[in-house]
Coordinates of N, CA and C and ligand atoms in Angstrom, one line a residue:
M157 N 117.4 113.7 130.4 CA 117.2 114.7 130.1 C 117.2 116.4 131.0
G158 N 117.0 115.8 132.1 CA 116.6 116.8 133.4 C 115.5 118.1 132.8
D159 N 114.7 118.7 134.0 CA 113.9 119.2 134.2 C 113.3 118.6 132.9
M160 N 112.6 117.4 132.8 CA 111.8 117.0 132.3 C 110.3 117.5 132.4
A161 N 109.6 118.0 134.1 CA 108.3 118.3 134.4 C 108.3 119.2 133.7
R162 N 108.9 120.2 133.5 CA 108.7 121.5 133.2 C 108.5 121.8 131.5
M163 N 108.7 120.4 130.8 CA 108.8 120.2 129.0 C 107.9 120.4 128.5
R164 N 107.2 121.2 127.8 CA 105.7 120.8 127.2 C 105.5 121.0 126.0
N165 N 106.5 121.7 125.4 CA 105.8 121.9 124.0 C 107.5 121.8 123.3
I166 N 107.4 120.9 122.2 CA 108.8 120.0 121.5 C 108.2 120.5 120.5
V167 N 109.2 120.3 119.6 CA 109.6 120.6 118.1 C 110.4 119.6 117.4
V168 N 110.0 118.8 116.7 CA 111.0 117.3 116.4 C 111.4 117.7 114.8
L169 N 112.9 118.0 114.5 CA 113.0 118.1 113.0 C 113.7 116.8 113.0
T170 N 113.0 116.1 111.4 CA 113.6 114.9 110.8 C 114.2 114.8 109.6
G171 N 115.7 114.4 109.0 CA 115.8 114.0 107.8 C 116.0 112.8 107.5
A172 N 116.4 112.2 106.6 CA 116.8 110.8 105.9 C 117.4 110.3 106.4
G173 N 117.8 110.4 107.4 CA 118.4 109.7 108.6 C 117.6 108.7 109.3
I174 N 116.3 109.5 109.4 CA 115.4 108.3 110.0 C 114.5 107.2 109.5
S175 N 114.8 107.5 107.9 CA 114.3 106.6 107.0 C 115.3 105.8 106.4
A176 N 116.4 105.8 106.6 CA 117.5 105.2 106.1 C 117.3 103.8 106.3
E177 N 117.2 103.4 107.9 CA 116.7 102.0 107.8 C 115.3 101.5 107.8
S178 N 114.3 102.5 106.6 CA 113.2 101.5 106.1 C 113.9 101.3 104.6
G179 N 115.4 101.6 104.2 CA 115.6 101.4 103.1 C 115.4 102.6 102.1
I180 N 115.5 103.9 102.3 CA 115.7 104.7 101.3 C 116.7 105.6 101.7
D181 N 117.4 106.1 100.8 CA 118.7 106.2 100.9 C 119.2 107.7 101.2
T182 N 120.0 108.3 101.7 CA 120.4 109.4 102.5 C 120.8 110.4 100.8
F183 N 121.1 111.2 101.4 CA 121.6 112.2 100.4 C 123.1 112.6 100.3
R184 N 123.7 112.5 101.3 CA 125.3 113.0 101.7 C 125.6 111.8 102.1
G185 N 127.2 111.5 102.0 CA 128.2 110.2 102.8 C 128.1 109.2 101.5
G186 N 128.6 108.3 101.6 CA 128.7 106.9 100.7 C 127.4 106.5 100.2
G187 N 127.7 106.4 98.9 CA 126.3 105.7 98.5 C 124.7 106.7 98.4
G188 N 125.2 107.8 99.1 CA 124.0 108.7 98.8 C 123.6 109.0 97.8
L189 N 122.6 109.9 97.8 CA 121.8 110.2 96.4 C 122.8 111.0 95.8
W190 N 123.1 112.1 96.7 CA 124.2 113.2 95.9 C 125.7 112.4 95.5
E191 N 125.6 111.5 95.3 CA 126.9 111.2 95.1 C 126.4 110.4 93.8
Q192 N 125.4 109.8 93.4 CA 124.7 108.9 92.8 C 124.4 110.2 91.3
H193 N 123.6 111.2 91.6 CA 123.0 111.9 90.7 C 123.8 113.8 91.1
R194 N 124.1 114.8 89.9 CA 124.5 115.8 90.5 C 123.0 116.7 90.8
V195 N 123.4 117.3 91.9 CA 121.7 118.2 92.3 C 121.5 119.1 91.5
E196 N 122.8 119.8 90.6 CA 122.1 120.3 89.2 C 121.5 120.2 88.4
D197 N 121.6 118.7 88.1 CA 121.0 118.2 87.5 C 119.5 117.7 87.4
V198 N 119.4 117.7 88.9 CA 117.9 116.5 89.0 C 116.8 117.5 90.0
A199 N 117.6 118.5 90.9 CA 117.0 119.1 92.4 C 117.1 120.6 92.2
T200 N 116.8 121.2 91.0 CA 116.9 122.8 91.2 C 115.8 122.7 89.6
P201 N 115.0 124.7 89.9 CA 114.0 124.8 88.5 C 114.9 125.0 87.7
E202 N 116.1 125.0 87.6 CA 117.0 125.6 86.1 C 116.9 124.2 85.3
A203 N 117.5 123.1 86.4 CA 117.5 121.9 85.6 C 116.1 121.1 85.2
F204 N 114.7 121.6 85.7 CA 113.8 121.1 85.4 C 113.3 121.8 83.8
A205 N 114.2 122.8 83.9 CA 114.0 123.9 82.4 C 114.7 123.8 81.4
R206 N 115.4 122.7 81.9 CA 116.5 122.5 80.9 C 115.9 121.3 80.5
D207 N 115.9 120.1 81.2 CA 115.4 118.8 81.2 C 114.4 118.1 81.3
P208 N 113.5 118.4 81.3 CA 112.4 118.2 82.2 C 112.1 116.6 82.3
E209 N 112.3 115.6 81.2 CA 112.2 114.7 81.2 C 113.3 113.8 81.9
L210 N 114.2 114.3 82.1 CA 115.2 113.9 83.3 C 115.0 114.0 84.7
V211 N 114.3 115.3 84.9 CA 113.7 115.3 86.7 C 112.8 114.9 86.4
Q212 N 111.8 114.6 85.6 CA 110.7 113.7 86.0 C 110.8 112.2 86.5
R213 N 111.9 111.9 85.4 CA 112.2 110.1 85.5 C 112.7 109.9 86.8
F214 N 113.5 111.1 87.3 CA 114.2 110.6 88.8 C 113.6 110.8 89.7
Y215 N 112.4 111.7 89.6 CA 111.4 111.8 90.8 C 110.2 110.8 90.1
D216 N 110.1 110.1 89.6 CA 108.7 109.2 89.4 C 109.8 107.9 89.8
M217 N 110.7 107.7 89.7 CA 111.7 106.6 90.3 C 111.0 106.7 91.9
R218 N 111.9 107.9 92.4 CA 111.6 107.8 93.8 C 110.3 107.9 94.3
R219 N 109.4 108.5 93.4 CA 107.9 108.4 94.2 C 107.4 106.9 93.7
A220 N 107.8 106.0 93.2 CA 107.2 104.7 93.4 C 108.3 103.8 94.4
A221 N 109.6 104.4 94.3 CA 110.4 103.0 95.5 C 109.8 103.8 96.8
V222 N 109.6 105.0 97.4 CA 109.0 105.0 98.3 C 107.6 104.2 98.7
Q223 N 106.9 104.2 97.9 CA 106.0 103.7 98.1 C 106.0 101.8 98.2
T224 N 106.9 101.7 98.0 CA 107.6 99.9 98.6 C 108.2 100.2 99.8
K225 N 108.5 100.9 100.4 CA 108.9 101.4 101.6 C 108.1 101.1 102.8
Q226 N 108.5 100.7 104.3 CA 107.7 100.6 105.3 C 108.3 101.6 106.7
P227 N 107.3 102.1 107.0 CA 108.3 102.8 107.9 C 108.7 101.9 109.6
N228 N 109.9 102.5 110.0 CA 110.1 101.8 111.1 C 110.2 102.1 112.5
A229 N 111.1 101.6 113.3 CA 110.6 101.6 114.8 C 111.0 103.3 115.5
A230 N 111.5 103.8 114.4 CA 111.5 105.6 114.8 C 110.4 106.1 114.6
H231 N 109.9 105.6 113.0 CA 109.1 106.5 112.9 C 107.4 106.1 114.0
H232 N 107.7 104.8 114.1 CA 106.6 104.7 114.9 C 106.4 105.2 116.2
A233 N 107.8 105.8 116.9 CA 107.9 106.2 118.1 C 107.6 107.4 118.4
L234 N 107.8 108.0 117.0 CA 107.5 109.5 116.8 C 106.1 109.6 117.0
A235 N 105.2 108.8 116.1 CA 103.8 108.8 116.5 C 103.3 108.6 117.1
R236 N 104.0 107.6 118.3 CA 103.5 107.6 119.7 C 103.5 108.5 120.3
L237 N 104.4 109.4 120.8 CA 104.7 110.5 121.5 C 104.0 111.8 121.0
E238 N 103.9 111.7 119.6 CA 102.7 112.6 119.0 C 101.3 112.6 119.8
A239 N 100.8 110.9 120.3 CA 99.9 110.7 120.8 C 99.3 110.7 122.1
E240 N 100.5 110.3 122.7 CA 100.7 110.6 123.8 C 101.1 111.8 124.8
W241 N 102.0 112.4 124.4 CA 103.2 113.4 124.6 C 101.5 114.3 125.1
R242 N 101.9 115.1 126.8 CA 100.9 116.1 127.1 C 100.9 117.1 126.9
G243 N 101.9 117.7 126.6 CA 101.6 118.7 125.6 C 101.7 119.2 124.0
E244 N 102.5 120.0 123.7 CA 102.4 120.5 122.2 C 103.7 119.6 121.2
L245 N 103.4 118.9 120.4 CA 104.2 118.4 119.7 C 104.4 118.4 118.1
L246 N 105.2 119.4 117.6 CA 105.6 119.3 116.0 C 106.5 118.7 115.4
I247 N 106.1 117.9 114.3 CA 107.2 117.1 113.6 C 107.1 117.7 112.6
V248 N 108.4 118.2 112.4 CA 108.8 119.0 111.2 C 109.6 118.1 110.6
T249 N 109.8 117.6 109.1 CA 110.7 116.7 107.9 C 110.7 117.5 107.1
Q250 N 112.4 117.1 106.9 CA 112.6 118.0 105.3 C 112.2 116.3 104.5
N251 N 112.1 115.1 104.5 CA 112.1 114.2 104.5 C 110.5 114.4 103.3
V252 N 110.7 113.9 101.9 CA 110.0 113.8 101.3 C 108.9 112.7 100.8
D253 N 109.4 111.6 101.6 CA 108.5 110.5 101.9 C 107.4 110.5 102.8
D254 N 106.4 109.5 103.0 CA 105.6 109.9 104.0 C 105.3 108.5 104.8
L255 N 106.3 108.4 105.2 CA 106.7 107.1 106.3 C 106.3 107.8 107.8
H256 N 105.8 109.2 108.2 CA 105.8 109.5 109.1 C 104.0 109.3 109.4
E257 N 104.0 109.6 108.0 CA 102.2 109.9 108.1 C 101.8 108.1 108.2
R258 N 102.5 106.9 107.4 CA 102.1 105.7 108.0 C 102.2 104.9 108.9
A259 N 103.4 105.5 109.8 CA 103.5 104.9 110.8 C 102.2 106.0 111.9
G260 N 101.2 106.8 111.7 CA 100.2 107.2 112.5 C 100.5 108.5 113.0
A261 N 101.6 109.6 112.4 CA 101.2 110.6 112.6 C 100.9 111.2 111.9
S262 N 100.2 112.7 112.5 CA 99.0 113.3 111.8 C 99.4 114.7 111.6
G263 N 100.2 115.4 112.4 CA 100.0 116.8 111.9 C 101.7 117.3 111.6
V264 N 102.3 116.7 110.6 CA 103.7 116.8 109.9 C 103.6 117.5 109.0
L265 N 104.9 118.8 109.2 CA 105.1 119.3 108.2 C 106.1 118.9 107.4
H266 N 105.8 118.8 106.0 CA 107.1 118.8 105.1 C 107.6 120.0 104.5
M267 N 108.3 120.4 105.0 CA 109.3 121.5 104.7 C 109.8 121.4 103.3
H268 N 110.3 120.6 102.9 CA 110.9 120.1 101.4 C 110.1 119.3 100.6
G269 N 108.2 119.4 101.4 CA 107.7 118.9 100.1 C 107.3 117.7 100.1
T270 N 106.7 117.0 99.1 CA 106.2 115.3 99.2 C 106.3 114.9 98.5
H271 N 107.1 113.4 97.9 CA 107.0 112.7 96.5 C 105.5 112.5 96.0
L272 N 104.6 112.4 97.2 CA 102.9 111.8 97.0 C 102.2 113.1 96.3
N273 N 102.6 114.0 95.8 CA 101.8 115.3 95.5 C 102.5 115.6 94.1
A274 N 101.6 115.9 93.2 CA 102.1 117.0 92.1 C 101.1 118.0 92.2
W275 N 102.2 118.8 91.6 CA 101.8 120.7 91.8 C 101.6 121.0 90.4
C276 N 100.7 121.7 90.3 CA 100.4 122.3 88.9 C 100.6 124.0 89.0
T277 N 101.7 123.6 87.8 CA 102.2 125.5 88.3 C 101.5 126.4 87.2
G278 N 100.5 125.5 86.3 CA 99.6 126.2 85.3 C 98.4 127.0 86.5
C279 N 97.5 125.8 87.7 CA 96.5 126.4 88.3 C 97.2 126.6 89.9
D280 N 98.1 126.2 90.1 CA 98.7 126.0 91.7 C 98.1 124.9 92.2
A281 N 97.4 124.1 91.5 CA 96.5 123.1 92.4 C 97.7 122.1 92.8
R282 N 96.8 120.8 94.1 CA 98.1 120.5 94.3 C 97.3 118.8 94.6
H283 N 97.7 117.7 94.1 CA 97.0 116.9 94.2 C 97.8 115.5 94.9
R284 N 97.3 114.5 95.0 CA 97.7 113.3 95.8 C 98.1 112.8 94.4
W285 N 99.5 112.2 94.4 CA 99.8 111.3 93.1 C 100.7 110.4 93.5
T286 N 100.8 108.9 93.0 CA 101.1 107.8 93.3 C 101.7 107.0 92.2
G287 N 101.1 108.2 90.8 CA 101.6 107.5 89.5 C 103.4 108.1 88.9
T288 N 103.2 108.3 87.7 CA 104.4 108.8 87.1 C 103.7 110.0 86.5
L289 N 104.9 111.1 86.0 CA 104.3 112.1 85.4 C 105.0 112.5 84.3
I290 N 106.3 111.4 84.2 CA 106.7 111.8 82.4 C 105.8 111.6 81.2
E291 N 104.8 111.0 81.2 CA 104.0 111.3 80.1 C 103.4 112.4 80.2
K292 N 103.3 113.4 81.1 CA 102.7 115.0 80.8 C 101.2 114.8 81.2
P293 N 100.7 113.9 82.2 CA 99.4 113.8 82.6 C 98.4 115.5 82.4
P294 N 97.6 115.3 82.2 CA 96.9 116.6 82.4 C 96.5 117.2 83.7
C295 N 96.6 118.3 84.2 CA 96.5 118.7 85.8 C 94.6 118.3 85.7
P296 N 94.0 117.6 86.9 CA 92.9 117.4 87.1 C 92.2 118.0 87.2
E297 N 92.5 119.7 87.6 CA 92.1 120.7 88.1 C 91.6 121.5 86.5
C298 N 92.7 121.7 86.0 CA 92.6 122.6 84.7 C 92.9 122.1 83.3
G299 N 93.0 121.1 83.5 CA 93.6 120.4 82.2 C 94.8 120.2 82.1
E300 N 95.7 121.2 82.1 CA 96.9 121.5 81.5 C 97.6 120.5 81.9
A301 N 98.3 120.2 80.8 CA 99.9 119.6 81.3 C 100.9 120.3 82.0
S302 N 100.8 120.8 83.5 CA 101.9 121.6 83.8 C 102.3 121.0 84.9
L303 N 102.0 119.6 85.1 CA 102.5 119.5 87.0 C 103.9 119.0 87.2
R304 N 104.2 118.9 88.3 CA 105.7 118.6 88.2 C 105.9 117.8 89.7
P305 N 106.9 117.5 90.6 CA 106.9 116.7 91.3 C 106.8 118.2 92.8
D306 N 106.0 118.2 93.6 CA 105.8 118.9 94.6 C 106.7 118.7 95.7
V307 N 108.4 119.1 95.5 CA 109.0 118.6 96.1 C 110.1 119.8 96.3
V308 N 110.4 120.7 97.1 CA 111.5 122.0 97.2 C 112.7 121.7 96.5
W309 N 113.3 122.5 95.4 CA 114.2 122.6 95.1 C 115.5 123.3 95.4
F310 N 116.3 122.9 95.8 CA 117.4 124.3 95.4 C 117.0 125.5 94.8
G311 N 117.3 126.8 95.6 CA 116.9 127.6 95.0 C 115.6 127.9 95.2
E312 N 114.8 127.3 95.6 CA 113.4 127.7 96.2 C 113.3 127.7 97.4
M313 N 112.1 128.0 98.1 CA 111.5 128.7 99.3 C 111.5 127.2 100.2
P314 N 111.6 126.8 100.7 CA 111.1 125.7 102.2 C 109.2 126.4 102.3
Y315 N 108.7 125.6 102.5 CA 107.4 125.2 102.8 C 107.3 125.5 104.2
E316 N 106.2 126.5 104.6 CA 105.5 126.5 106.3 C 106.4 127.1 107.1
M317 N 107.3 128.1 106.7 CA 108.5 128.7 108.0 C 107.6 129.2 108.8
E318 N 106.2 130.3 108.5 CA 105.9 130.8 109.6 C 105.3 129.9 110.9
R319 N 104.7 129.0 110.4 CA 104.4 128.0 111.4 C 105.6 127.1 112.0
I320 N 106.8 126.8 111.1 CA 107.8 126.2 111.9 C 108.6 127.4 112.7
Y321 N 108.2 128.5 112.6 CA 109.2 129.7 113.5 C 108.5 129.6 114.7
A322 N 107.0 129.8 114.4 CA 106.1 130.3 115.4 C 106.1 128.6 116.4
A323 N 106.5 127.8 115.9 CA 106.3 126.5 117.1 C 107.9 126.8 117.5
L324 N 108.9 127.1 117.3 CA 110.2 126.8 117.8 C 109.9 128.3 118.6
R325 N 109.4 129.6 118.7 CA 109.5 130.3 120.0 C 109.1 129.9 120.5
G326 N 108.1 128.8 120.9 CA 107.3 128.1 121.8 C 107.6 126.9 122.8
A327 N 108.7 126.9 121.9 CA 109.3 125.4 121.8 C 110.0 125.5 123.4
D328 N 110.0 124.4 124.1 CA 110.9 124.2 125.1 C 112.1 123.0 125.1
L329 N 111.8 122.5 123.8 CA 112.7 120.9 123.4 C 112.4 121.3 122.1
F330 N 113.8 121.4 121.5 CA 114.1 121.1 120.1 C 115.0 119.7 119.7
V331 N 114.2 118.6 119.1 CA 115.0 117.2 119.1 C 115.5 117.1 117.5
S332 N 116.9 117.0 117.0 CA 117.1 117.0 115.8 C 117.5 115.7 115.6
I333 N 116.8 114.9 114.2 CA 116.7 113.7 114.1 C 117.5 112.9 112.9
G334 N 118.6 112.6 112.5 CA 118.8 112.0 111.5 C 118.7 112.6 110.0
T335 N 119.4 113.8 110.6 CA 119.8 114.7 109.6 C 121.6 115.6 109.4
S336 N 121.9 116.0 108.9 CA 123.4 116.4 108.6 C 123.7 117.8 108.6
G337 N 122.5 118.0 109.0 CA 123.0 120.1 109.2 C 123.8 120.4 108.1
A338 N 123.0 120.1 106.8 CA 124.3 120.9 105.6 C 123.3 121.8 105.0
V339 N 121.7 122.0 105.3 CA 121.1 122.2 104.4 C 120.2 123.2 105.4
Y340 N 120.5 124.7 104.7 CA 119.2 125.5 105.5 C 118.2 126.0 104.8
P341 N 117.2 126.6 105.4 CA 117.3 126.9 106.6 C 117.3 125.8 108.1
A342 N 116.6 124.8 107.4 CA 117.0 124.0 108.5 C 118.1 123.7 109.9
A343 N 118.9 123.7 108.8 CA 120.4 123.3 109.8 C 120.5 124.6 110.8
G344 N 120.0 125.9 110.7 CA 120.3 126.6 111.6 C 118.8 127.2 112.4
F345 N 117.7 125.9 112.6 CA 116.9 125.7 113.7 C 117.2 125.6 115.0
V346 N 118.5 124.6 115.5 CA 119.0 124.4 116.3 C 119.2 125.5 117.0
Q347 N 120.1 126.6 116.5 CA 120.4 128.1 117.0 C 119.2 129.0 117.4
D348 N 118.4 128.9 116.1 CA 117.1 129.8 116.7 C 116.4 129.5 118.2
A349 N 116.4 128.1 118.4 CA 115.7 127.4 119.1 C 116.4 127.6 120.4
S350 N 117.4 127.5 120.4 CA 118.5 127.5 121.7 C 118.6 129.2 121.9
Q351 N 118.7 129.9 121.0 CA 118.8 131.0 121.5 C 116.9 131.9 122.1
L352 N 116.3 131.1 121.5 CA 114.8 131.1 122.1 C 114.7 130.7 123.5
G353 N 115.7 130.1 123.8 CA 115.2 129.8 125.4 C 115.2 127.9 125.2
A354 N 114.7 126.8 124.1 CA 115.0 125.8 124.4 C 116.2 125.0 124.7
R355 N 116.0 124.0 125.0 CA 117.4 122.9 125.1 C 117.0 122.2 124.1
T356 N 118.1 121.7 123.6 CA 118.7 121.2 122.3 C 118.8 119.9 122.3
L357 N 118.8 118.2 121.3 CA 119.3 117.4 121.7 C 118.9 117.1 120.1
E358 N 120.3 116.2 120.1 CA 120.6 115.6 118.6 C 120.2 114.6 118.6
L359 N 120.1 113.6 117.9 CA 119.9 112.0 117.8 C 120.5 111.8 116.2
N360 N 121.7 111.2 116.4 CA 122.3 110.7 114.6 C 123.4 109.7 115.2
L361 N 123.0 109.2 113.5 CA 124.1 108.3 113.6 C 126.1 108.3 114.1
E362 N 125.8 109.9 113.5 CA 126.9 110.6 113.8 C 127.3 111.7 114.1
R363 N 127.8 112.7 115.0 CA 127.9 113.9 115.4 C 127.6 114.4 113.7
S364 N 126.7 115.6 113.9 CA 126.3 116.3 112.2 C 127.2 117.5 112.3
Q365 N 127.5 118.0 111.3 CA 127.9 119.6 111.3 C 127.6 120.3 112.2
G366 N 126.6 120.2 112.5 CA 126.1 121.5 113.5 C 126.8 121.1 115.3
S367 N 126.6 120.0 115.1 CA 126.5 119.3 116.8 C 126.7 119.7 117.9
H368 N 128.1 120.5 117.3 CA 128.1 121.6 118.8 C 127.2 122.6 119.2
W369 N 125.9 122.7 118.5 CA 124.8 123.5 118.8 C 124.3 122.9 120.1
F370 N 124.4 122.0 120.0 CA 123.2 121.0 120.8 C 124.1 120.8 122.6
D371 N 122.7 121.0 122.7 CA 122.9 120.9 124.5 C 123.7 119.4 124.7
E372 N 123.0 118.4 123.7 CA 123.1 117.2 124.3 C 123.4 116.5 122.8
S373 N 124.2 115.5 122.5 CA 124.0 114.9 121.5 C 124.4 113.0 121.3
R374 N 123.5 112.5 121.1 CA 123.6 111.0 120.9 C 123.6 110.6 119.8
Q375 N 124.5 109.5 119.6 CA 124.9 108.8 118.5 C 124.3 107.8 118.2
G376 N 123.9 107.2 116.9 CA 123.5 105.8 117.0 C 122.5 105.4 116.0
P377 N 121.6 104.5 115.4 CA 120.9 104.1 114.8 C 120.1 105.1 115.3
A378 N 118.9 105.5 114.4 CA 117.6 105.9 114.8 C 116.3 105.2 115.4
T379 N 116.6 103.9 114.8 CA 115.5 102.7 115.2 C 116.1 102.6 116.8
Q380 N 117.2 102.7 117.2 CA 117.4 102.8 118.6 C 117.3 103.6 119.3
L381 N 117.9 104.7 119.0 CA 117.7 106.1 119.5 C 116.4 106.2 119.8
V382 N 115.7 106.5 118.9 CA 114.0 107.0 118.7 C 113.3 107.1 119.5
P383 N 113.3 105.0 119.8 CA 112.2 104.6 121.1 C 112.3 104.7 122.3
R384 N 114.0 104.5 122.4 CA 114.7 105.0 123.6 C 114.5 105.9 124.5
W385 N 114.4 107.6 123.7 CA 114.3 108.8 123.7 C 112.6 108.5 124.3
V386 N 111.6 108.4 123.5 CA 110.6 108.7 123.6 C 110.1 107.9 124.4
E387 N 110.7 106.7 125.3 CA 110.1 105.9 126.3 C 110.6 106.9 127.4
E388 N 111.5 107.5 127.6 CA 112.3 108.5 128.3 C 110.8 109.8 129.1
M389 N 111.1 110.3 127.3 CA 109.7 111.5 127.5 C 108.5 110.8 128.0
L390 N 108.1 109.8 127.7 CA 106.6 109.4 128.4 C 106.7 109.1 129.6
A391 N 108.1 108.4 130.2 CA 108.0 107.6 131.4 C 108.3 109.0 132.3
G392 N 108.8 110.5 132.0 CA 108.8 111.4 133.1 C 107.8 112.1 133.1
Ligands
OAD183 P1 121.6 114.1 104.7 O1 122.1 113.1 103.8 O2 122.5 115.3 104.1 O3 121.9 113.1 105.7 C1 121.5 112.0 107.0 C2 122.4 112.2 108.1 O4 121.4 111.0 108.8 C3 123.7 112.1 108.1 O5 124.3 113.2 109.0 C4 123.8 110.4 108.8 O6 125.2 110.5 109.5 C5 122.7 109.9 109.2 N1 122.0 108.8 109.3 C6 122.3 108.0 108.4 N2 121.3 106.8 108.9 C7 120.9 106.8 110.2 C8 120.3 106.3 111.0 N3 120.0 104.9 110.4 N4 119.9 106.6 111.8 C9 120.2 108.2 112.0 N5 120.9 108.6 111.5 C10 121.6 108.5 110.6 O7 120.2 114.0 104.8 P2 119.2 115.6 105.3 O8 120.5 116.1 106.3 O9 118.1 114.8 105.7 O10 116.9 118.8 100.3 O11 119.2 116.1 103.8 C11 118.7 117.6 104.0 C12 118.2 117.8 102.6 O12 119.2 117.9 101.9 C13 117.2 117.2 102.0 O13 115.9 117.1 102.6 C14 117.0 117.2 100.6 C15 118.9 117.6 100.4 O14 119.3 117.9 99.4 C16 116.3 118.7 99.1 O15 116.1 118.2 98.3 C17 115.3 120.2 99.3

């Protein structure tokens, strides 16, 4: 990587590609989730207003599915880096699964929310939720039947943006793992980070849409690239 001795603060952005080898579908590309479902039907506030049952059924299935999957070598390697890195490390994920946490990472920012929370639109409470929502269960806080998936839909504001930009401002290295670079604002983090002076590295199965913005791009499966990169960082 070069200049490793001077690197202290790292921001890692992950996307669906890091969970692909755990058996969770990515969104784009052959067999991707957005090939089987139209975004406008299941992942917008308008879709939820129009057909809440369809949307709840879709997320109930996804919530059940992620609980049958296990973290892979890439999630474990990042958790190890978080534990052993001498400087700051922030993991920002676009993923709504909990595989980073189950691999042992603790400070993960879920900018697109999480399958394992239900959010009450009545009282704004969030509850850990492993079951279904289609039967309109009452909110444990206020009793209203107004729970929705705590997932950021298209047209909604991603979570934690202030903390993410603060971390990017202090970053020496920005690493993007398993994301196609198709969805903003996450797709713009590489440009933000490099304008703010960070080195930038992409680890992805193929070159992403924004690949040319990175100082370095490595292609391959996350379960191989990520453990190798973590070894390099901890050895340096
Ligand atoms: P995408 O499905 O758009 O992209 C996944 C990327 O991972 C692609 O570039 C693949 O080449 C790569 N990939 C696939 N398998 C891999 C592997 N084994 N190892 C490494 N890379 C691999 O998923 P995201 O970029 O995460 O948003 O999508 C971003 C957002 O779009 C999602 O958070 C979701 C979606 O619509 C919302 O739902 C708000």
